[in-house]
Amino acid sequence: MTFRLYDTATREVRDFVPLEEGKAGLYVCGLTVQSEPHVGHVRSAVNFDVLQRWLRVKGFDVTFIRNVTDIDDKILSKAEAQGRPWYNLAYDMKRELDRAYAALNVAPPTYEPLATGHIPEMVELIEQLIVRGHAYAAEDGSGDVYFDVRSWPSYGELTRQGIDDMEAAGDADPRGKRDPRDFALWKGWKKATEPETASWPSPWGRGRPGWHIECSAMAGKYLGPAFDIHGGGVDLRFPHHENEQAQSRAAGHPFASYWMHNAWITTAGEKMSKSLGNSLTIPAVLEKYRGIELRYYVVAAHYRSHVEFSFEALDEAAVGFRRIESFLDRAGVTEAGELPAAFVAAMDDDLGTPAAVAVLYDTVREGNKAADPAPYAGQVLAMLDVLGLHPADPAWGGSGGDDQQLTDAVDALVAGLLDQRAAARAAKDFATADAIRDQIKSAGIEVEDTPDGPKWSLA
RNA sequence: GGUGGGUUGGCCGAGAGGCGAGGCAACGGACUGCAAAUCCGUGUACACGGGUUCAAAUCCCGUACCCACCUCCA
């Protein structure tokens, strides 16, 4: 079966046909490392991680590039406000981001390039644009270089907008621009307000790259002039992706064949931002929920649907996921089996994770009914693996030596109490039996009677 | 002003012309000494008003409300 995906550029679900058979080149806009990652940031990472995994399942040799923007206006202004070097802030936040990705089992991309590591590539690309007549150095002596929007007739094609209907970009002094919609490829160093460490030499004097040029340069370097899929959050469609595409095509590169955009996670109807406080940063959420539960919550919604985040919904998702885990515990299977056809069909249909998750639950129910749950458990494990939700994945931290020791110790203590309870039950002294169970429960441990005898678990 | 998206049962969340995705909660039943877990059953949902059709939550027209992007943003 062919994988189909919704292409934002054409606004329709299309068969995925790679440029080169058996290979898939994927570029996703990562984060600007200027503050702690929150749930919304991670949704993008998880969504594209699922895409990457699915392409691999489909047999593609995937090259996945996800960049990190480590220099921009905000990083500079925040670092200055915090009284530390901008590169220190960027590096710290990058490490924080890596921790968040690891906590959610987001597999690393093939390569994760930093903007500041690709200044020469960007300069080269800007020079090409100037030669081709699509960019110009500002005539006001600022050292800025702009993309000439009027020189590129198809500007606006990605988001179906006419140039004259757009509002002007406000990221630079408009006096240096030929058209207010022209955007910066290169920003001249402002000696009075910016540190010299945030500037690099260029044919136009010291300066730093504009935001959009980095992705064009890095996608070109690692994936070539033409590649398959470009992804990012919906907010990036304009101006970022529109500009990327214009730049790259104006430089003679075909660029991306498909565009994918993930929707928002909102809180109280508004998109997440620092103004809502820090309650939804990944470290904060992980104090109350396991990474696997958060990931399940994200994966259970379709990537193009808005998700209204709430702790109630996250609770609910966690409860549902534990049902899957408890089935797996009971089945005691560790080998992944085959993927059910319905699951494959759901995933092939533009990564239909909601329908895929429904298949997951259907399989769990069948397994709970079956005399031998093993084959069903094998299927469940295979599906979870594709979604990055395999409970035994070492990414979740597993049970360390200390944990195992602790479990053994508790097991020994509880076993003694359960023996007493068994004796009481045998004597039909249910009052005593229940009292023992209540005592155990007050310590935070639940007891269940199963055909194989009583079992305990943390409540 | 331009562009795009949304409004589904108590809640979360799919679907996109015709059998009520799935989950959570609730209720009834089975099982249990009682529970738990599990299984079975129970819902007459698709913003509003028109229309097309044998058939519409799904298509068309209109209305209302919400959101995003057009400035940095996943």
Short mmCIF file of C-alpha atoms (C1' of nucleotides) in Angstrom, two decimals:
data_model
loop_
_atom_site.label_atom_id
_atom_site.label_comp_id
_atom_site.label_asym_id
_atom_site.label_seq_id
_atom_site.Cartn_x
_atom_site.Cartn_y
_atom_site.Cartn_z
CA MET A 1 0.00 0.00 0.00
CA THR A 2 1.18 3.49 -0.71
CA PHE A 3 1.75 6.05 1.94
CA ARG A 4 -0.37 9.12 1.38
CA LEU A 5 0.16 12.46 3.02
CA TYR A 6 -1.52 15.81 3.07
CA ASP A 7 0.54 18.34 1.19
CA THR A 8 -0.01 21.85 2.52
CA ALA A 9 1.10 23.36 -0.76
CA THR A 10 -1.57 21.67 -2.85
CA ARG A 11 -4.03 21.25 0.03
CA GLU A 12 -4.78 17.65 -0.77
CA VAL A 13 -3.80 14.17 0.27
CA ARG A 14 -1.30 12.85 -2.25
CA ASP A 15 0.54 9.58 -2.78
CA PHE A 16 4.06 9.85 -1.51
CA VAL A 17 6.38 9.39 -4.47
CA PRO A 18 10.01 9.95 -3.51
CA LEU A 19 12.48 11.58 -5.86
CA GLU A 20 14.67 8.54 -5.60
CA GLU A 21 13.09 5.14 -5.20
CA GLY A 22 13.47 3.65 -1.75
CA LYS A 23 14.78 6.86 -0.23
CA ALA A 24 13.13 9.69 1.64
CA GLY A 25 14.73 13.04 2.39
CA LEU A 26 13.09 14.96 5.19
CA TYR A 27 13.79 18.41 6.54
CA VAL A 28 12.00 19.72 9.61
CA CYS A 29 12.37 23.14 11.15
CA GLY A 30 13.48 22.59 14.70
CA LEU A 31 13.45 25.16 17.43
CA THR A 32 15.00 28.50 18.10
CA VAL A 33 16.73 27.71 21.36
CA GLN A 34 15.77 30.73 23.38
CA SER A 35 13.66 29.32 26.22
CA GLU A 36 12.61 26.06 27.83
CA PRO A 37 10.67 23.75 25.53
CA HIS A 38 6.97 23.35 26.23
CA VAL A 39 4.36 20.81 25.29
CA GLY A 40 3.62 22.53 22.02
CA HIS A 41 7.22 22.43 20.85
CA VAL A 42 7.41 18.79 21.58
CA ARG A 43 4.29 18.00 19.60
CA SER A 44 6.07 18.95 16.41
CA ALA A 45 9.03 16.77 17.32
CA VAL A 46 6.83 13.81 18.21
CA ASN A 47 4.70 14.15 15.08
CA PHE A 48 7.70 14.16 12.79
CA ASP A 49 9.32 11.40 14.78
CA VAL A 50 6.26 9.27 14.02
CA LEU A 51 6.58 10.23 10.35
CA GLN A 52 10.22 9.20 10.36
CA ARG A 53 9.43 5.88 12.00
CA TRP A 54 6.58 5.18 9.61
CA LEU A 55 8.71 5.91 6.54
CA ARG A 56 11.24 3.42 7.88
CA VAL A 57 8.52 0.81 8.39
CA LYS A 58 7.53 1.41 4.78
CA GLY A 59 11.04 0.46 3.84
CA PHE A 60 12.46 3.86 3.00
CA ASP A 61 16.04 4.74 3.65
CA VAL A 62 15.35 7.98 5.52
CA THR A 63 17.63 10.98 5.77
CA PHE A 64 16.11 13.22 8.38
CA ILE A 65 17.51 16.69 9.02
CA ARG A 66 16.19 18.81 11.86
CA ASN A 67 17.96 22.09 12.41
CA VAL A 68 18.53 24.19 15.50
CA THR A 69 18.39 27.95 15.24
CA ASP A 70 20.98 29.18 17.68
CA ILE A 71 21.24 32.82 16.69
CA ASP A 72 18.40 35.31 16.37
CA ASP A 73 17.01 38.54 17.78
CA LYS A 74 15.33 36.89 20.72
CA ILE A 75 18.33 34.91 21.81
CA LEU A 76 20.38 38.11 21.76
CA SER A 77 17.88 40.16 23.71
CA LYS A 78 17.17 37.45 26.29
CA ALA A 79 20.83 36.74 26.85
CA GLU A 80 21.49 40.41 27.33
CA ALA A 81 18.64 40.68 29.82
CA GLN A 82 20.07 37.70 31.71
CA GLY A 83 23.55 39.15 31.61
CA ARG A 84 25.22 36.24 29.90
CA PRO A 85 26.66 35.48 26.48
CA TRP A 86 24.09 34.64 23.84
CA TYR A 87 25.86 31.40 22.97
CA ASN A 88 25.64 30.29 26.56
CA LEU A 89 21.87 30.80 26.61
CA ALA A 90 21.48 29.03 23.28
CA TYR A 91 23.61 26.10 24.41
CA ASP A 92 21.77 25.73 27.71
CA MET A 93 18.39 25.74 26.02
CA LYS A 94 19.65 23.29 23.42
CA ARG A 95 20.59 20.88 26.19
CA GLU A 96 17.19 21.39 27.79
CA LEU A 97 15.59 20.59 24.45
CA ASP A 98 17.67 17.44 24.08
CA ARG A 99 16.50 16.30 27.50
CA ALA A 100 12.88 16.88 26.50
CA TYR A 101 13.32 14.93 23.28
CA ALA A 102 14.97 12.08 25.14
CA ALA A 103 12.22 12.03 27.77
CA LEU A 104 9.63 11.63 25.02
CA ASN A 105 11.59 9.04 23.07
CA VAL A 106 11.98 11.32 20.08
CA ALA A 107 14.58 9.55 17.99
CA PRO A 108 17.52 11.70 16.95
CA PRO A 109 17.50 12.84 13.32
CA THR A 110 20.18 11.78 10.90
CA TYR A 111 21.84 15.10 11.56
CA GLU A 112 20.96 18.19 13.56
CA PRO A 113 22.79 21.17 12.10
CA LEU A 114 23.24 24.48 13.92
CA ALA A 115 22.66 27.73 12.09
CA THR A 116 25.90 29.23 13.36
CA GLY A 117 27.83 26.34 11.91
CA HIS A 118 26.70 27.14 8.38
CA ILE A 119 27.43 30.81 7.85
CA PRO A 120 29.67 30.22 4.77
CA GLU A 121 26.93 28.14 3.11
CA MET A 122 24.45 30.93 3.71
CA VAL A 123 26.77 33.60 2.41
CA GLU A 124 27.33 31.53 -0.70
CA LEU A 125 23.61 31.16 -1.26
CA ILE A 126 23.03 34.89 -0.79
CA GLU A 127 25.76 35.63 -3.33
CA GLN A 128 24.04 33.37 -5.82
CA LEU A 129 20.78 35.21 -5.26
CA ILE A 130 22.44 38.54 -5.85
CA VAL A 131 24.06 37.29 -9.06
CA ARG A 132 20.73 36.00 -10.27
CA GLY A 133 19.10 39.33 -9.55
CA HIS A 134 16.86 38.24 -6.70
CA ALA A 135 18.66 39.93 -3.83
CA TYR A 136 20.43 43.22 -3.20
CA ALA A 137 22.57 44.87 -0.57
CA ALA A 138 20.72 47.71 1.12
CA GLU A 139 21.74 51.10 -0.15
CA ASP A 140 21.55 52.75 3.25
CA GLY A 141 24.93 51.43 4.38
CA SER A 142 23.37 49.18 7.03
CA GLY A 143 25.08 46.09 5.67
CA ASP A 144 21.72 44.37 5.31
CA VAL A 145 20.95 42.20 2.31
CA TYR A 146 17.36 41.68 1.21
CA PHE A 147 15.50 39.24 -0.95
CA ASP A 148 13.77 41.11 -3.76
CA VAL A 149 10.23 39.86 -3.56
CA ARG A 150 9.12 41.62 -6.73
CA SER A 151 11.78 39.82 -8.72
CA TRP A 152 10.23 36.46 -7.98
CA PRO A 153 6.82 36.24 -9.69
CA SER A 154 5.64 33.16 -7.83
CA TYR A 155 6.29 34.67 -4.40
CA GLY A 156 3.31 33.78 -2.23
CA GLU A 157 2.52 30.52 -3.99
CA LEU A 158 2.96 28.32 -0.95
CA THR A 159 0.37 30.19 1.08
CA ARG A 160 -1.68 31.44 -1.86
CA GLN A 161 -1.27 35.07 -1.10
CA GLY A 162 -0.81 37.98 -3.43
CA ILE A 163 2.08 40.28 -2.62
CA ASP A 164 -0.13 43.33 -2.58
CA ASP A 165 -2.41 41.85 0.06
CA MET A 166 0.41 41.23 2.48
CA GLU A 167 1.42 43.43 5.30
CA ALA A 168 5.01 44.57 5.30
CA ALA A 169 7.65 42.69 7.26
CA GLY A 170 8.96 44.74 10.12
CA ASP A 171 12.28 43.12 10.85
CA ALA A 172 14.50 45.85 9.53
CA ASP A 173 14.61 49.49 8.70
CA PRO A 174 12.24 49.80 5.76
CA ARG A 175 14.33 52.61 4.28
CA GLY A 176 16.88 50.11 3.08
CA LYS A 177 14.26 48.05 1.25
CA ARG A 178 13.03 48.39 -2.27
CA ASP A 179 9.69 46.92 -1.28
CA PRO A 180 8.38 46.77 2.28
CA ARG A 181 7.74 43.04 1.83
CA ASP A 182 11.36 42.28 1.06
CA PHE A 183 12.90 40.22 3.84
CA ALA A 184 16.38 40.11 5.28
CA LEU A 185 18.85 37.49 4.09
CA TRP A 186 21.68 39.08 6.00
CA LYS A 187 21.58 41.55 8.87
CA GLY A 188 24.44 44.02 9.20
CA TRP A 189 26.12 44.15 12.61
CA LYS A 190 24.73 46.92 14.79
CA LYS A 191 27.84 47.85 16.75
CA ALA A 192 25.99 49.98 19.22
CA THR A 193 23.61 47.30 20.46
CA GLU A 194 24.89 43.88 19.47
CA PRO A 195 27.92 41.90 20.65
CA GLU A 196 30.67 41.35 18.13
CA THR A 197 30.55 37.62 18.88
CA ALA A 198 27.16 37.57 17.17
CA SER A 199 28.61 38.71 13.87
CA TRP A 200 30.52 37.01 11.10
CA PRO A 201 32.51 38.35 8.18
CA SER A 202 30.78 38.57 4.81
CA PRO A 203 31.13 40.41 1.50
CA TRP A 204 28.73 43.01 2.95
CA GLY A 205 30.64 43.52 6.14
CA ARG A 206 30.22 41.83 9.50
CA GLY A 207 26.73 40.65 10.28
CA ARG A 208 24.52 37.67 10.95
CA PRO A 209 22.10 35.64 8.87
CA GLY A 210 18.42 36.38 8.51
CA TRP A 211 16.15 33.70 9.85
CA HIS A 212 14.96 32.02 6.66
CA ILE A 213 18.25 31.62 4.84
CA GLU A 214 19.61 29.06 7.29
CA CYS A 215 17.03 26.44 6.40
CA SER A 216 17.53 26.91 2.67
CA ALA A 217 21.27 26.59 3.09
CA MET A 218 21.21 23.59 5.40
CA ALA A 219 18.50 21.71 3.52
CA GLY A 220 20.54 22.21 0.37
CA LYS A 221 23.75 21.08 1.99
CA TYR A 222 22.43 17.89 3.55
CA LEU A 223 19.57 16.89 1.28
CA GLY A 224 20.52 18.44 -2.03
CA PRO A 225 18.76 21.03 -4.20
CA ALA A 226 15.62 18.87 -4.35
CA PHE A 227 14.27 16.72 -1.55
CA ASP A 228 11.04 15.05 -0.55
CA ILE A 229 9.35 16.43 2.53
CA HIS A 230 9.66 19.67 4.44
CA GLY A 231 7.88 19.95 7.76
CA GLY A 232 7.23 22.32 10.62
CA GLY A 233 4.50 23.96 12.66
CA VAL A 234 1.60 25.72 10.94
CA ASP A 235 2.82 29.09 12.06
CA LEU A 236 5.92 28.58 9.95
CA ARG A 237 4.00 28.48 6.69
CA PHE A 238 4.27 32.19 6.39
CA PRO A 239 6.61 33.88 6.28
CA HIS A 240 9.28 31.32 7.03
CA HIS A 241 8.47 28.50 4.62
CA GLU A 242 7.22 30.82 1.93
CA ASN A 243 10.50 32.67 2.09
CA GLU A 244 12.59 29.53 2.22
CA GLN A 245 10.95 28.24 -0.89
CA ALA A 246 11.25 31.55 -2.72
CA GLN A 247 14.95 31.83 -1.87
CA SER A 248 15.81 28.30 -2.81
CA ARG A 249 13.86 28.29 -6.04
CA ALA A 250 15.15 31.70 -7.00
CA ALA A 251 18.63 30.25 -6.54
CA GLY A 252 17.70 27.50 -8.96
CA HIS A 253 16.84 24.69 -6.53
CA PRO A 254 13.57 22.80 -6.92
CA PHE A 255 13.38 22.43 -3.10
CA ALA A 256 10.69 20.38 -1.29
CA SER A 257 8.17 18.14 -3.08
CA TYR A 258 5.77 17.97 -0.13
CA TRP A 259 5.03 20.30 2.76
CA MET A 260 3.69 19.04 6.06
CA HIS A 261 2.54 21.22 8.92
CA ASN A 262 1.48 20.18 12.37
CA ALA A 263 -1.26 22.03 14.25
CA TRP A 264 -1.12 23.64 17.66
CA ILE A 265 -1.57 22.51 21.16
CA THR A 266 -3.45 25.30 22.86
CA THR A 267 -4.25 26.05 26.46
CA ALA A 268 -7.42 27.84 27.43
CA GLY A 269 -7.99 28.40 23.73
CA GLU A 270 -4.72 30.22 23.22
CA LYS A 271 -1.48 29.03 21.79
CA MET A 272 1.23 28.39 24.28
CA SER A 273 3.66 31.12 25.00
CA LYS A 274 5.70 32.37 27.84
CA SER A 275 2.89 34.71 28.82
CA LEU A 276 0.94 31.71 30.09
CA GLY A 277 3.61 30.97 32.62
CA ASN A 278 5.94 28.02 32.84
CA SER A 279 3.43 25.43 33.92
CA LEU A 280 3.55 23.64 30.61
CA THR A 281 7.24 23.33 30.08
CA ILE A 282 8.30 19.75 29.57
CA PRO A 283 10.21 19.48 32.85
CA ALA A 284 7.12 20.72 34.72
CA VAL A 285 4.75 18.27 33.06
CA LEU A 286 7.17 15.41 33.59
CA GLU A 287 7.04 15.97 37.31
CA LYS A 288 3.50 14.59 37.25
CA TYR A 289 3.40 12.34 34.21
CA ARG A 290 5.69 9.81 32.65
CA GLY A 291 7.18 10.69 29.30
CA ILE A 292 5.45 7.74 27.70
CA GLU A 293 2.07 9.01 28.86
CA LEU A 294 2.69 12.50 27.49
CA ARG A 295 3.84 11.01 24.22
CA TYR A 296 0.76 8.82 24.03
CA TYR A 297 -1.43 11.87 24.59
CA VAL A 298 0.28 13.66 21.71
CA VAL A 299 0.25 10.69 19.36
CA ALA A 300 -3.42 9.87 19.96
CA ALA A 301 -4.49 13.09 18.23
CA HIS A 302 -4.04 13.61 14.51
CA TYR A 303 -1.08 15.84 13.75
CA ARG A 304 -3.17 18.30 11.77
CA SER A 305 -5.80 18.76 14.47
CA HIS A 306 -5.75 21.40 17.12
CA VAL A 307 -5.40 19.93 20.56
CA GLU A 308 -6.76 21.80 23.51
CA PHE A 309 -4.37 20.80 26.26
CA SER A 310 -5.74 20.04 29.68
CA PHE A 311 -4.49 18.00 32.57
CA GLU A 312 -7.88 16.28 32.68
CA ALA A 313 -7.41 15.05 29.14
CA LEU A 314 -3.85 14.03 29.91
CA ASP A 315 -5.07 12.11 32.97
CA GLU A 316 -7.60 10.34 30.84
CA ALA A 317 -5.01 9.46 28.23
CA ALA A 318 -2.70 8.12 30.91
CA VAL A 319 -5.47 5.90 32.30
CA GLY A 320 -6.18 4.54 28.84
CA PHE A 321 -2.54 3.88 28.16
CA ARG A 322 -2.13 2.01 31.43
CA ARG A 323 -4.83 -0.34 30.27
CA ILE A 324 -2.64 -1.27 27.34
CA GLU A 325 0.35 -1.68 29.61
CA SER A 326 -1.51 -3.91 32.04
CA PHE A 327 -2.63 -6.12 29.19
CA LEU A 328 0.98 -6.45 28.12
CA ASP A 329 2.06 -7.25 31.67
CA ARG A 330 -0.48 -10.03 31.91
CA ALA A 331 0.39 -11.44 28.51
CA GLY A 332 4.07 -11.44 29.37
CA VAL A 333 5.10 -11.18 25.74
CA THR A 334 8.23 -9.29 24.74
CA GLU A 335 8.54 -10.16 21.06
CA ALA A 336 6.88 -7.79 18.62
CA GLY A 337 4.62 -9.45 16.07
CA GLU A 338 3.07 -8.33 12.82
CA LEU A 339 1.26 -5.05 12.30
CA PRO A 340 -2.50 -5.53 11.78
CA ALA A 341 -3.64 -4.52 8.31
CA ALA A 342 -6.09 -1.97 9.73
CA PHE A 343 -3.26 -0.28 11.58
CA VAL A 344 -1.14 -0.10 8.44
CA ALA A 345 -4.06 1.31 6.48
CA ALA A 346 -4.62 3.98 9.13
CA MET A 347 -1.00 5.04 9.17
CA ASP A 348 -0.76 5.04 5.40
CA ASP A 349 -3.62 7.49 5.32
CA ASP A 350 -1.71 10.65 6.22
CA LEU A 351 -0.46 9.20 9.52
CA GLY A 352 -3.93 8.49 10.87
CA THR A 353 -2.76 7.88 14.41
CA PRO A 354 -6.26 8.23 15.95
CA ALA A 355 -7.56 5.36 13.85
CA ALA A 356 -4.31 3.49 14.49
CA VAL A 357 -4.80 3.89 18.23
CA ALA A 358 -8.36 2.57 17.87
CA VAL A 359 -6.90 -0.57 16.28
CA LEU A 360 -4.55 -0.79 19.24
CA TYR A 361 -7.46 -0.88 21.68
CA ASP A 362 -9.43 -3.30 19.54
CA THR A 363 -6.45 -5.64 19.61
CA VAL A 364 -6.11 -5.29 23.38
CA ARG A 365 -9.76 -6.22 23.81
CA GLU A 366 -9.42 -9.25 21.57
CA GLY A 367 -6.32 -10.25 23.48
CA ASN A 368 -8.10 -9.93 26.80
CA LYS A 369 -10.81 -12.23 25.52
CA ALA A 370 -8.53 -14.80 23.96
CA ALA A 371 -7.39 -17.96 25.69
CA ASP A 372 -3.89 -17.21 24.43
CA PRO A 373 -3.20 -13.48 24.44
CA ALA A 374 0.33 -13.88 23.11
CA PRO A 375 -0.29 -13.23 19.41
CA TYR A 376 -2.38 -10.19 20.21
CA ALA A 377 0.24 -8.88 22.60
CA GLY A 378 2.82 -9.29 19.87
CA GLN A 379 0.73 -7.15 17.56
CA VAL A 380 0.23 -4.54 20.27
CA LEU A 381 3.96 -4.33 20.83
CA ALA A 382 4.58 -3.92 17.12
CA MET A 383 2.08 -1.08 16.94
CA LEU A 384 3.44 0.63 20.02
CA ASP A 385 6.92 0.37 18.61
CA VAL A 386 5.90 2.21 15.45
CA LEU A 387 4.37 4.97 17.53
CA GLY A 388 7.46 5.22 19.72
CA LEU A 389 5.49 3.92 22.69
CA HIS A 390 7.06 0.54 23.35
CA PRO A 391 7.08 0.29 27.17
CA ALA A 392 10.28 -1.72 27.23
CA ASP A 393 12.16 0.76 25.05
CA PRO A 394 15.35 1.64 26.92
CA ALA A 395 14.54 5.26 26.10
CA TRP A 396 12.05 5.29 28.97
CA GLY A 397 14.78 4.67 31.46
CA GLY A 398 13.75 1.11 32.30
CA SER A 399 14.19 -0.25 35.78
CA GLY A 400 17.62 0.35 37.11
CA GLY A 401 19.37 -1.81 39.67
CA ASP A 402 18.07 0.23 42.59
CA ASP A 403 14.52 -0.07 41.33
CA GLN A 404 14.80 -3.81 41.09
CA GLN A 405 16.21 -4.05 44.59
CA LEU A 406 13.39 -1.91 45.90
CA THR A 407 10.81 -4.00 44.09
CA ASP A 408 12.25 -7.17 45.55
CA ALA A 409 12.23 -5.71 49.04
CA VAL A 410 8.61 -4.59 48.78
CA ASP A 411 7.67 -7.90 47.26
CA ALA A 412 9.08 -9.75 50.24
CA LEU A 413 7.23 -7.55 52.70
CA VAL A 414 3.95 -7.71 50.85
CA ALA A 415 4.28 -11.47 50.38
CA GLY A 416 4.24 -11.96 54.13
CA LEU A 417 1.06 -9.92 54.49
CA LEU A 418 -0.55 -11.70 51.57
CA ASP A 419 0.15 -15.05 53.22
CA GLN A 420 -1.70 -13.88 56.32
CA ARG A 421 -4.55 -12.65 54.14
CA ALA A 422 -4.69 -15.97 52.30
CA ALA A 423 -4.91 -17.78 55.61
CA ALA A 424 -7.75 -15.53 56.77
CA ARG A 425 -9.59 -16.03 53.49
CA ALA A 426 -9.18 -19.78 53.72
CA ALA A 427 -10.76 -19.57 57.16
CA LYS A 428 -13.52 -17.37 55.67
CA ASP A 429 -12.48 -14.60 58.03
CA PHE A 430 -13.10 -11.91 55.41
CA ALA A 431 -13.02 -9.06 57.91
CA THR A 432 -9.39 -9.83 58.69
CA ALA A 433 -8.58 -10.46 55.02
CA ASP A 434 -10.01 -7.10 53.99
CA ALA A 435 -8.28 -5.34 56.84
CA ILE A 436 -4.95 -6.64 55.62
CA ARG A 437 -5.74 -5.52 52.09
CA ASP A 438 -6.69 -2.08 53.39
CA GLN A 439 -3.47 -1.91 55.34
CA ILE A 440 -1.47 -2.67 52.21
CA LYS A 441 -3.51 -0.16 50.27
CA SER A 442 -2.83 2.56 52.79
CA ALA A 443 0.84 2.11 51.89
CA GLY A 444 -0.02 2.87 48.29
CA ILE A 445 -0.12 -0.69 47.01
CA GLU A 446 -3.10 -2.30 45.31
CA VAL A 447 -3.84 -5.98 45.57
CA GLU A 448 -5.68 -7.89 42.88
CA ASP A 449 -6.78 -11.49 43.09
CA THR A 450 -6.07 -13.28 39.84
CA PRO A 451 -6.38 -16.90 38.76
CA ASP A 452 -2.66 -17.15 39.48
CA GLY A 453 -3.03 -15.84 42.98
CA PRO A 454 -2.88 -12.32 44.38
CA LYS A 455 -0.74 -9.69 42.65
CA TRP A 456 0.32 -6.31 43.90
CA SER A 457 1.10 -3.10 42.07
CA LEU A 458 1.69 0.51 42.96
CA ALA A 459 -1.59 2.40 43.04
"C1'" G B 1 -8.19 43.89 4.48
"C1'" G B 2 -5.72 39.02 2.66
"C1'" U B 3 -4.95 33.61 3.63
"C1'" G B 4 -5.98 29.09 6.10
"C1'" G B 5 -8.53 26.09 9.86
"C1'" G B 6 -12.40 24.97 13.29
"C1'" U B 7 -17.70 24.26 15.77
"C1'" U B 8 -19.23 16.19 16.88
"C1'" G B 9 -22.65 12.78 22.70
"C1'" G B 10 -21.19 14.11 30.16
"C1'" C B 11 -15.82 14.78 28.60
"C1'" C B 12 -11.53 13.81 25.15
"C1'" G B 13 -11.22 12.85 20.27
"C1'" A B 14 -11.88 10.35 14.89
"C1'" G B 15 -14.64 10.17 10.45
"C1'" A B 16 -16.17 12.88 5.59
"C1'" G B 17 -23.00 10.76 1.48
"C1'" G B 18 -25.85 5.07 3.46
"C1'" C B 19 -23.66 -0.25 8.91
"C1'" G B 20 -22.94 4.98 15.86
"C1'" A B 21 -13.88 4.93 15.21
"C1'" G B 22 -11.67 4.63 19.77
"C1'" G B 23 -10.78 6.26 24.78
"C1'" C B 24 -12.42 8.30 29.67
"C1'" A B 25 -16.69 8.71 32.77
"C1'" A B 26 -21.73 6.70 33.90
"C1'" C B 27 -25.41 2.76 34.29
"C1'" G B 28 -26.84 -2.63 34.01
"C1'" G B 29 -24.96 -7.70 33.77
"C1'" A B 30 -21.11 -11.83 34.07
"C1'" C B 31 -16.91 -13.17 37.16
"C1'" U B 32 -15.44 -12.34 42.70
"C1'" G B 33 -16.57 -13.93 49.77
"C1'" C B 34 -16.33 -8.48 48.69
"C1'" A B 35 -13.28 -5.92 45.52
"C1'" A B 36 -9.83 -5.15 41.52
"C1'" A B 37 -8.84 -6.56 36.63
"C1'" U B 38 -11.41 -8.46 32.42
"C1'" C B 39 -15.58 -9.39 29.32
"C1'" C B 40 -20.81 -8.40 27.60
"C1'" G B 41 -24.60 -4.74 27.13
"C1'" U B 42 -26.67 0.45 27.40
"C1'" G B 43 -25.97 6.67 23.92
"C1'" U B 44 -30.93 8.08 19.21
"C1'" A B 45 -23.76 13.42 18.96
"C1'" C B 46 -22.46 16.09 14.74
"C1'" A B 47 -23.11 25.25 15.66
"C1'" C B 48 -27.66 27.48 13.16
"C1'" G B 49 -31.02 28.27 8.66
"C1'" G B 50 -32.05 26.76 3.88
"C1'" G B 51 -31.03 23.44 -0.33
"C1'" U B 52 -29.25 18.97 -3.42
"C1'" U B 53 -30.20 13.55 -2.82
"C1'" C B 54 -33.90 7.56 -2.30
"C1'" A B 55 -30.17 8.79 1.67
"C1'" A B 56 -26.17 14.43 4.57
"C1'" A B 57 -22.42 15.04 10.57
"C1'" U B 58 -20.35 14.33 5.61
"C1'" C B 59 -22.04 17.96 -0.72
"C1'" C B 60 -24.04 23.28 -2.00
"C1'" C B 61 -25.69 28.35 -0.37
"C1'" G B 62 -26.18 31.56 3.66
"C1'" U B 63 -25.61 32.93 9.09
"C1'" A B 64 -23.27 32.93 13.86
"C1'" C B 65 -19.24 32.13 16.90
"C1'" C B 66 -14.00 30.59 17.65
"C1'" C B 67 -8.85 30.20 16.22
"C1'" A B 68 -4.26 30.74 13.49
"C1'" C B 69 -0.92 33.29 9.97
"C1'" C B 70 0.10 38.06 7.41
"C1'" U B 71 5.79 40.87 13.40
"C1'" C B 72 9.43 36.35 16.67
"C1'" C B 73 6.92 31.67 17.34
"C1'" A B 74 6.18 24.24 16.93
#
